[in-house]
Amino acid sequence: SQELEQSPQSLIVQEGKNLTINCTSSKTLYGLYWYKQKYGEGLIFLMMLQKGGEEKSHEKITAKLDEKKQQSSLHITASQPSHAGIYLCGADNTGNQFYFGTGTSLTVIP
Amino acid sequence: ETGVTQSPTHLIKTRGQQVTLRCSSQSGHNTVSWYQQALGQGPQFIFQYYREEENGRGNFPPRFSGLQFPNYSSELNVNALELDDSALYLCASSWRAVETQYFGPGTRLLVL
């Protein structure tokens, strides 16, 4: 089965600081999704990356996909308290199964 | 908001009981997936339904079963509840199996 490992497991940053979350797959990535979850709530779709080298941005969040390294990174510039939550990467294995990483908990201190 | 709704929001059951959770898909979506999220962990894929047929299944026992209706709403049924079934249950809908999934707010199940 496919495994997605995220690092770091948790992150505490001062407001205004930049940060990066990594997601590494045990198998070839055919597509990589990033979601954000407020504690105990549903997931909010952030971005989907499909091609190696692809990079997408939305507001202050940028995600990149390195297909060769089977890795994706999520970068937040000038973090704000509204960025706090759990960030999850997810991927499908083309076998109609979808896997999520273990999650990265982000706390932003005002 | 995604347009995906789930009911109930919270549920308390005792071990051995059966439970049914419901999900209403976003308009135009014909695929529904269900996930179990234990505290502090990422969501685990239970199964997916596409046009009323099971289209993929994760590593969950047969006592986890589902249905998808002609209007693409869905149910998750769990029989013989165990304490470890306590979790947040999430459903997600998408236009097709390989398209972006949009999640509902979840149902929190507590098994005593």
PDB file of C-alpha atoms in Angstrom:
ATOM      1  CA  SER A   1       0.000   0.000   0.000  1.00  0.00           C
ATOM      2  CA  GLN A   2       1.069   3.554  -0.548  1.00  0.00           C
ATOM      3  CA  GLU A   3       2.358   5.530   2.391  1.00  0.00           C
ATOM      4  CA  LEU A   4       2.647   9.246   2.704  1.00  0.00           C
ATOM      5  CA  GLU A   5       4.964  10.598   5.339  1.00  0.00           C
ATOM      6  CA  GLN A   6       4.735  14.217   6.374  1.00  0.00           C
ATOM      7  CA  SER A   7       7.302  16.312   8.145  1.00  0.00           C
ATOM      8  CA  PRO A   8       7.402  17.965  10.496  1.00  0.00           C
ATOM      9  CA  GLN A   9       4.662  16.395  12.581  1.00  0.00           C
ATOM     10  CA  SER A  10       3.968  19.734  14.233  1.00  0.00           C
ATOM     11  CA  LEU A  11       5.119  23.276  13.769  1.00  0.00           C
ATOM     12  CA  ILE A  12       4.866  26.384  15.933  1.00  0.00           C
ATOM     13  CA  VAL A  13       5.813  29.648  14.250  1.00  0.00           C
ATOM     14  CA  GLN A  14       5.608  33.334  14.999  1.00  0.00           C
ATOM     15  CA  GLU A  15       3.169  35.304  12.876  1.00  0.00           C
ATOM     16  CA  GLY A  16       4.890  36.638   9.767  1.00  0.00           C
ATOM     17  CA  LYS A  17       7.389  33.803   9.486  1.00  0.00           C
ATOM     18  CA  ASN A  18       7.703  31.520   6.480  1.00  0.00           C
ATOM     19  CA  LEU A  19       7.382  27.757   6.805  1.00  0.00           C
ATOM     20  CA  THR A  20       7.561  24.581   4.734  1.00  0.00           C
ATOM     21  CA  ILE A  21       5.778  21.251   5.124  1.00  0.00           C
ATOM     22  CA  ASN A  22       6.991  18.183   3.268  1.00  0.00           C
ATOM     23  CA  CYS A  23       5.160  15.101   2.033  1.00  0.00           C
ATOM     24  CA  THR A  24       7.103  12.048   0.840  1.00  0.00           C
ATOM     25  CA  SER A  25       5.520   9.075  -0.878  1.00  0.00           C
ATOM     26  CA  SER A  26       6.675   5.452  -0.741  1.00  0.00           C
ATOM     27  CA  LYS A  27       5.471   4.991  -4.333  1.00  0.00           C
ATOM     28  CA  THR A  28       5.294   6.949  -7.566  1.00  0.00           C
ATOM     29  CA  LEU A  29       2.967   9.897  -7.314  1.00  0.00           C
ATOM     30  CA  TYR A  30       0.330  10.262 -10.011  1.00  0.00           C
ATOM     31  CA  GLY A  31      -1.269  13.226  -8.371  1.00  0.00           C
ATOM     32  CA  LEU A  32      -0.847  14.945  -5.055  1.00  0.00           C
ATOM     33  CA  TYR A  33      -3.471  16.858  -3.117  1.00  0.00           C
ATOM     34  CA  TRP A  34      -3.117  19.258  -0.239  1.00  0.00           C
ATOM     35  CA  TYR A  35      -5.904  19.782   2.255  1.00  0.00           C
ATOM     36  CA  LYS A  36      -6.271  21.840   5.403  1.00  0.00           C
ATOM     37  CA  GLN A  37      -8.326  20.723   8.392  1.00  0.00           C
ATOM     38  CA  LYS A  38      -9.490  22.769  11.312  1.00  0.00           C
ATOM     39  CA  TYR A  39      -9.383  20.642  14.446  1.00  0.00           C
ATOM     40  CA  GLY A  40     -12.206  18.089  14.430  1.00  0.00           C
ATOM     41  CA  GLU A  41     -13.765  19.427  11.235  1.00  0.00           C
ATOM     42  CA  GLY A  42     -13.916  18.496   7.575  1.00  0.00           C
ATOM     43  CA  LEU A  43     -11.082  18.957   5.096  1.00  0.00           C
ATOM     44  CA  ILE A  44     -10.732  22.023   2.905  1.00  0.00           C
ATOM     45  CA  PHE A  45      -9.192  21.495  -0.530  1.00  0.00           C
ATOM     46  CA  LEU A  46      -6.147  23.681  -1.148  1.00  0.00           C
ATOM     47  CA  MET A  47      -4.377  22.479  -4.281  1.00  0.00           C
ATOM     48  CA  MET A  48      -3.805  19.567  -6.601  1.00  0.00           C
ATOM     49  CA  LEU A  49      -0.522  18.875  -8.390  1.00  0.00           C
ATOM     50  CA  GLN A  50      -0.348  16.433 -11.261  1.00  0.00           C
ATOM     51  CA  LYS A  51       2.882  16.882 -13.138  1.00  0.00           C
ATOM     52  CA  GLY A  52       6.448  16.665 -12.003  1.00  0.00           C
ATOM     53  CA  GLY A  53       7.863  20.104 -11.461  1.00  0.00           C
ATOM     54  CA  GLU A  54       4.415  21.612 -11.205  1.00  0.00           C
ATOM     55  CA  GLU A  55       4.011  24.529  -8.840  1.00  0.00           C
ATOM     56  CA  LYS A  56       0.774  26.184  -7.778  1.00  0.00           C
ATOM     57  CA  SER A  57       0.049  29.152  -5.593  1.00  0.00           C
ATOM     58  CA  HIS A  58      -3.035  30.393  -3.831  1.00  0.00           C
ATOM     59  CA  GLU A  59      -2.764  33.556  -1.819  1.00  0.00           C
ATOM     60  CA  LYS A  60       0.291  32.979   0.381  1.00  0.00           C
ATOM     61  CA  ILE A  61       0.457  29.217  -0.033  1.00  0.00           C
ATOM     62  CA  THR A  62       2.657  27.578  -2.676  1.00  0.00           C
ATOM     63  CA  ALA A  63       2.892  23.864  -3.392  1.00  0.00           C
ATOM     64  CA  LYS A  64       5.423  22.038  -5.544  1.00  0.00           C
ATOM     65  CA  LEU A  65       5.624  18.484  -6.819  1.00  0.00           C
ATOM     66  CA  ASP A  66       8.931  16.711  -7.374  1.00  0.00           C
ATOM     67  CA  GLU A  67       7.825  13.521  -9.112  1.00  0.00           C
ATOM     68  CA  LYS A  68      11.316  12.024  -9.285  1.00  0.00           C
ATOM     69  CA  LYS A  69      11.784  12.386  -5.571  1.00  0.00           C
ATOM     70  CA  GLN A  70       8.193  11.309  -4.953  1.00  0.00           C
ATOM     71  CA  GLN A  71       7.867  14.387  -2.813  1.00  0.00           C
ATOM     72  CA  SER A  72       5.777  17.511  -2.480  1.00  0.00           C
ATOM     73  CA  SER A  73       6.277  20.611  -0.403  1.00  0.00           C
ATOM     74  CA  LEU A  74       3.842  23.226   0.857  1.00  0.00           C
ATOM     75  CA  HIS A  75       5.267  26.632   1.611  1.00  0.00           C
ATOM     76  CA  ILE A  76       3.467  29.390   3.488  1.00  0.00           C
ATOM     77  CA  THR A  77       4.833  32.900   3.214  1.00  0.00           C
ATOM     78  CA  ALA A  78       4.305  35.441   5.999  1.00  0.00           C
ATOM     79  CA  SER A  79       2.156  33.125   8.112  1.00  0.00           C
ATOM     80  CA  GLN A  80      -0.992  34.423   9.799  1.00  0.00           C
ATOM     81  CA  PRO A  81      -3.141  33.001  12.628  1.00  0.00           C
ATOM     82  CA  SER A  82      -5.718  32.050   9.969  1.00  0.00           C
ATOM     83  CA  HIS A  83      -3.189  29.559   8.564  1.00  0.00           C
ATOM     84  CA  ALA A  84      -3.336  27.503  11.755  1.00  0.00           C
ATOM     85  CA  GLY A  85      -4.700  23.982  11.430  1.00  0.00           C
ATOM     86  CA  ILE A  86      -3.702  20.547  10.254  1.00  0.00           C
ATOM     87  CA  TYR A  87      -2.258  20.211   6.767  1.00  0.00           C
ATOM     88  CA  LEU A  88      -2.731  16.884   5.022  1.00  0.00           C
ATOM     89  CA  CYS A  89      -1.291  15.614   1.787  1.00  0.00           C
ATOM     90  CA  GLY A  90      -3.193  12.940  -0.112  1.00  0.00           C
ATOM     91  CA  ALA A  91      -2.717  10.796  -3.198  1.00  0.00           C
ATOM     92  CA  ASP A  92      -4.546   8.109  -5.103  1.00  0.00           C
ATOM     93  CA  ASN A  93      -2.779   4.937  -6.167  1.00  0.00           C
ATOM     94  CA  THR A  94      -4.776   4.533  -9.403  1.00  0.00           C
ATOM     95  CA  GLY A  95      -6.400   1.542  -7.767  1.00  0.00           C
ATOM     96  CA  ASN A  96      -9.367   3.566  -6.638  1.00  0.00           C
ATOM     97  CA  GLN A  97      -7.885   4.012  -3.203  1.00  0.00           C
ATOM     98  CA  PHE A  98      -6.911   7.308  -1.711  1.00  0.00           C
ATOM     99  CA  TYR A  99      -4.255   7.761   0.954  1.00  0.00           C
ATOM    100  CA  PHE A 100      -3.554  10.613   3.319  1.00  0.00           C
ATOM    101  CA  GLY A 101      -0.414  11.513   5.139  1.00  0.00           C
ATOM    102  CA  THR A 102      -0.250  11.638   8.900  1.00  0.00           C
ATOM    103  CA  GLY A 103      -0.744  15.392   8.943  1.00  0.00           C
ATOM    104  CA  THR A 104       1.221  18.424  10.102  1.00  0.00           C
ATOM    105  CA  SER A 105      -0.232  20.514  12.889  1.00  0.00           C
ATOM    106  CA  LEU A 106       0.519  24.206  12.450  1.00  0.00           C
ATOM    107  CA  THR A 107       0.222  26.761  15.236  1.00  0.00           C
ATOM    108  CA  VAL A 108       0.795  30.442  14.458  1.00  0.00           C
ATOM    109  CA  ILE A 109       1.511  32.667  17.431  1.00  0.00           C
ATOM    110  CA  PRO A 110       0.294  36.260  17.025  1.00  0.00           C
TER     111      PRO A 110
ATOM    112  CA  GLU B   1     -18.606  25.599   2.171  1.00  0.00           C
ATOM    113  CA  THR B   2     -18.373  22.596  -0.130  1.00  0.00           C
ATOM    114  CA  GLY B   3     -22.047  21.671  -0.389  1.00  0.00           C
ATOM    115  CA  VAL B   4     -21.385  18.233   1.102  1.00  0.00           C
ATOM    116  CA  THR B   5     -23.486  17.603   4.185  1.00  0.00           C
ATOM    117  CA  GLN B   6     -23.357  14.838   6.757  1.00  0.00           C
ATOM    118  CA  SER B   7     -25.718  13.693   9.470  1.00  0.00           C
ATOM    119  CA  PRO B   8     -25.758  13.380  12.346  1.00  0.00           C
ATOM    120  CA  THR B   9     -22.945  15.643  13.570  1.00  0.00           C
ATOM    121  CA  HIS B  10     -22.385  13.618  16.732  1.00  0.00           C
ATOM    122  CA  LEU B  11     -23.418  10.142  17.827  1.00  0.00           C
ATOM    123  CA  ILE B  12     -22.912   7.998  20.912  1.00  0.00           C
ATOM    124  CA  LYS B  13     -23.357   4.228  20.690  1.00  0.00           C
ATOM    125  CA  THR B  14     -22.467   1.252  22.818  1.00  0.00           C
ATOM    126  CA  ARG B  15     -20.293  -1.674  21.832  1.00  0.00           C
ATOM    127  CA  GLY B  16     -22.104  -4.224  19.672  1.00  0.00           C
ATOM    128  CA  GLN B  17     -24.668  -1.798  18.308  1.00  0.00           C
ATOM    129  CA  GLN B  18     -25.098  -0.812  14.693  1.00  0.00           C
ATOM    130  CA  VAL B  19     -24.877   2.705  13.255  1.00  0.00           C
ATOM    131  CA  THR B  20     -25.824   4.411   9.985  1.00  0.00           C
ATOM    132  CA  LEU B  21     -24.178   7.635   8.887  1.00  0.00           C
ATOM    133  CA  ARG B  22     -25.475   9.719   6.002  1.00  0.00           C
ATOM    134  CA  CYS B  23     -23.884  11.932   3.392  1.00  0.00           C
ATOM    135  CA  SER B  24     -25.361  14.211   0.784  1.00  0.00           C
ATOM    136  CA  SER B  25     -23.070  14.898  -2.176  1.00  0.00           C
ATOM    137  CA  GLN B  26     -22.286  18.207  -3.762  1.00  0.00           C
ATOM    138  CA  SER B  27     -24.588  18.908  -6.697  1.00  0.00           C
ATOM    139  CA  GLY B  28     -23.352  17.262  -9.907  1.00  0.00           C
ATOM    140  CA  HIS B  29     -21.038  14.807  -8.146  1.00  0.00           C
ATOM    141  CA  ASN B  30     -21.537  11.080  -8.758  1.00  0.00           C
ATOM    142  CA  THR B  31     -18.739   9.669  -6.602  1.00  0.00           C
ATOM    143  CA  VAL B  32     -18.681   9.410  -2.823  1.00  0.00           C
ATOM    144  CA  SER B  33     -15.827   8.244  -0.622  1.00  0.00           C
ATOM    145  CA  TRP B  34     -15.865   7.537   3.104  1.00  0.00           C
ATOM    146  CA  TYR B  35     -12.985   7.943   5.527  1.00  0.00           C
ATOM    147  CA  GLN B  36     -12.343   7.169   9.173  1.00  0.00           C
ATOM    148  CA  GLN B  37     -10.138   9.570  11.092  1.00  0.00           C
ATOM    149  CA  ALA B  38      -8.982   8.551  14.539  1.00  0.00           C
ATOM    150  CA  LEU B  39      -7.777  11.248  16.897  1.00  0.00           C
ATOM    151  CA  GLY B  40      -4.388  12.601  15.882  1.00  0.00           C
ATOM    152  CA  GLN B  41      -4.192  10.622  12.662  1.00  0.00           C
ATOM    153  CA  GLY B  42      -4.809  11.203   8.984  1.00  0.00           C
ATOM    154  CA  PRO B  43      -8.052   9.994   7.404  1.00  0.00           C
ATOM    155  CA  GLN B  44      -8.108   6.311   6.419  1.00  0.00           C
ATOM    156  CA  PHE B  45      -9.926   5.359   3.219  1.00  0.00           C
ATOM    157  CA  ILE B  46     -12.886   3.029   3.856  1.00  0.00           C
ATOM    158  CA  PHE B  47     -14.483   2.737   0.417  1.00  0.00           C
ATOM    159  CA  GLN B  48     -15.719   4.634  -2.595  1.00  0.00           C
ATOM    160  CA  TYR B  49     -18.980   4.469  -4.524  1.00  0.00           C
ATOM    161  CA  TYR B  50     -19.364   5.503  -8.138  1.00  0.00           C
ATOM    162  CA  ARG B  51     -22.816   5.515  -9.690  1.00  0.00           C
ATOM    163  CA  GLU B  52     -24.225   3.254  -6.952  1.00  0.00           C
ATOM    164  CA  GLU B  53     -21.466   0.621  -7.214  1.00  0.00           C
ATOM    165  CA  GLU B  54     -18.556   0.082  -4.845  1.00  0.00           C
ATOM    166  CA  ASN B  55     -15.515   1.287  -6.762  1.00  0.00           C
ATOM    167  CA  GLY B  56     -12.672   0.689  -4.325  1.00  0.00           C
ATOM    168  CA  ARG B  57     -12.163  -0.413  -0.766  1.00  0.00           C
ATOM    169  CA  GLY B  58      -9.544   0.137   1.899  1.00  0.00           C
ATOM    170  CA  ASN B  59      -8.436  -2.230   4.608  1.00  0.00           C
ATOM    171  CA  PHE B  60     -11.658  -2.331   6.601  1.00  0.00           C
ATOM    172  CA  PRO B  61     -13.635  -5.430   7.645  1.00  0.00           C
ATOM    173  CA  PRO B  62     -16.968  -6.369   6.016  1.00  0.00           C
ATOM    174  CA  ARG B  63     -18.926  -5.004   8.973  1.00  0.00           C
ATOM    175  CA  PHE B  64     -18.254  -1.632   7.333  1.00  0.00           C
ATOM    176  CA  SER B  65     -20.677  -1.425   4.423  1.00  0.00           C
ATOM    177  CA  GLY B  66     -22.172   1.285   2.312  1.00  0.00           C
ATOM    178  CA  LEU B  67     -24.809   2.308  -0.137  1.00  0.00           C
ATOM    179  CA  GLN B  68     -25.118   4.990  -2.759  1.00  0.00           C
ATOM    180  CA  PHE B  69     -28.547   6.052  -3.930  1.00  0.00           C
ATOM    181  CA  PRO B  70     -29.739   7.219  -7.373  1.00  0.00           C
ATOM    182  CA  ASN B  71     -29.481  10.830  -6.225  1.00  0.00           C
ATOM    183  CA  TYR B  72     -25.825  10.029  -5.291  1.00  0.00           C
ATOM    184  CA  SER B  73     -26.344  10.490  -1.576  1.00  0.00           C
ATOM    185  CA  SER B  74     -24.712   7.776   0.475  1.00  0.00           C
ATOM    186  CA  GLU B  75     -24.818   5.816   3.709  1.00  0.00           C
ATOM    187  CA  LEU B  76     -22.088   4.208   5.768  1.00  0.00           C
ATOM    188  CA  ASN B  77     -23.220   1.335   7.960  1.00  0.00           C
ATOM    189  CA  VAL B  78     -21.118  -0.171  10.706  1.00  0.00           C
ATOM    190  CA  ASN B  79     -22.264  -3.341  12.452  1.00  0.00           C
ATOM    191  CA  ALA B  80     -21.109  -4.811  15.744  1.00  0.00           C
ATOM    192  CA  LEU B  81     -19.479  -1.590  16.877  1.00  0.00           C
ATOM    193  CA  GLU B  82     -16.157  -1.814  18.671  1.00  0.00           C
ATOM    194  CA  LEU B  83     -14.493   0.736  20.923  1.00  0.00           C
ATOM    195  CA  ASP B  84     -11.852   1.387  18.231  1.00  0.00           C
ATOM    196  CA  ASP B  85     -14.575   2.513  15.846  1.00  0.00           C
ATOM    197  CA  SER B  86     -14.722   5.765  17.792  1.00  0.00           C
ATOM    198  CA  ALA B  87     -13.567   8.375  15.279  1.00  0.00           C
ATOM    199  CA  LEU B  88     -14.522  11.216  12.984  1.00  0.00           C
ATOM    200  CA  TYR B  89     -16.175   9.809   9.853  1.00  0.00           C
ATOM    201  CA  LEU B  90     -15.770  11.941   6.771  1.00  0.00           C
ATOM    202  CA  CYS B  91     -17.428  11.670   3.425  1.00  0.00           C
ATOM    203  CA  ALA B  92     -16.190  13.324   0.273  1.00  0.00           C
ATOM    204  CA  SER B  93     -17.799  13.743  -3.116  1.00  0.00           C
ATOM    205  CA  SER B  94     -16.259  14.268  -6.521  1.00  0.00           C
ATOM    206  CA  TRP B  95     -17.284  14.505 -10.147  1.00  0.00           C
ATOM    207  CA  ARG B  96     -15.443  11.265 -10.918  1.00  0.00           C
ATOM    208  CA  ALA B  97     -13.253   8.873  -8.995  1.00  0.00           C
ATOM    209  CA  VAL B  98     -10.056  10.616 -10.056  1.00  0.00           C
ATOM    210  CA  GLU B  99     -11.241  14.160  -9.556  1.00  0.00           C
ATOM    211  CA  THR B 100     -10.748  16.446  -6.578  1.00  0.00           C
ATOM    212  CA  GLN B 101     -12.725  15.391  -3.533  1.00  0.00           C
ATOM    213  CA  TYR B 102     -14.742  17.863  -1.488  1.00  0.00           C
ATOM    214  CA  PHE B 103     -15.368  16.951   2.124  1.00  0.00           C
ATOM    215  CA  GLY B 104     -18.288  17.258   4.450  1.00  0.00           C
ATOM    216  CA  PRO B 105     -17.920  18.430   8.068  1.00  0.00           C
ATOM    217  CA  GLY B 106     -17.869  14.879   9.413  1.00  0.00           C
ATOM    218  CA  THR B 107     -19.766  12.809  11.952  1.00  0.00           C
ATOM    219  CA  ARG B 108     -18.095  12.203  15.271  1.00  0.00           C
ATOM    220  CA  LEU B 109     -18.892   8.734  16.595  1.00  0.00           C
ATOM    221  CA  LEU B 110     -18.183   7.689  20.157  1.00  0.00           C
ATOM    222  CA  VAL B 111     -18.506   4.020  21.069  1.00  0.00           C
ATOM    223  CA  LEU B 112     -18.770   3.261  24.781  1.00  0.00           C
TER     224      LEU B 112
END
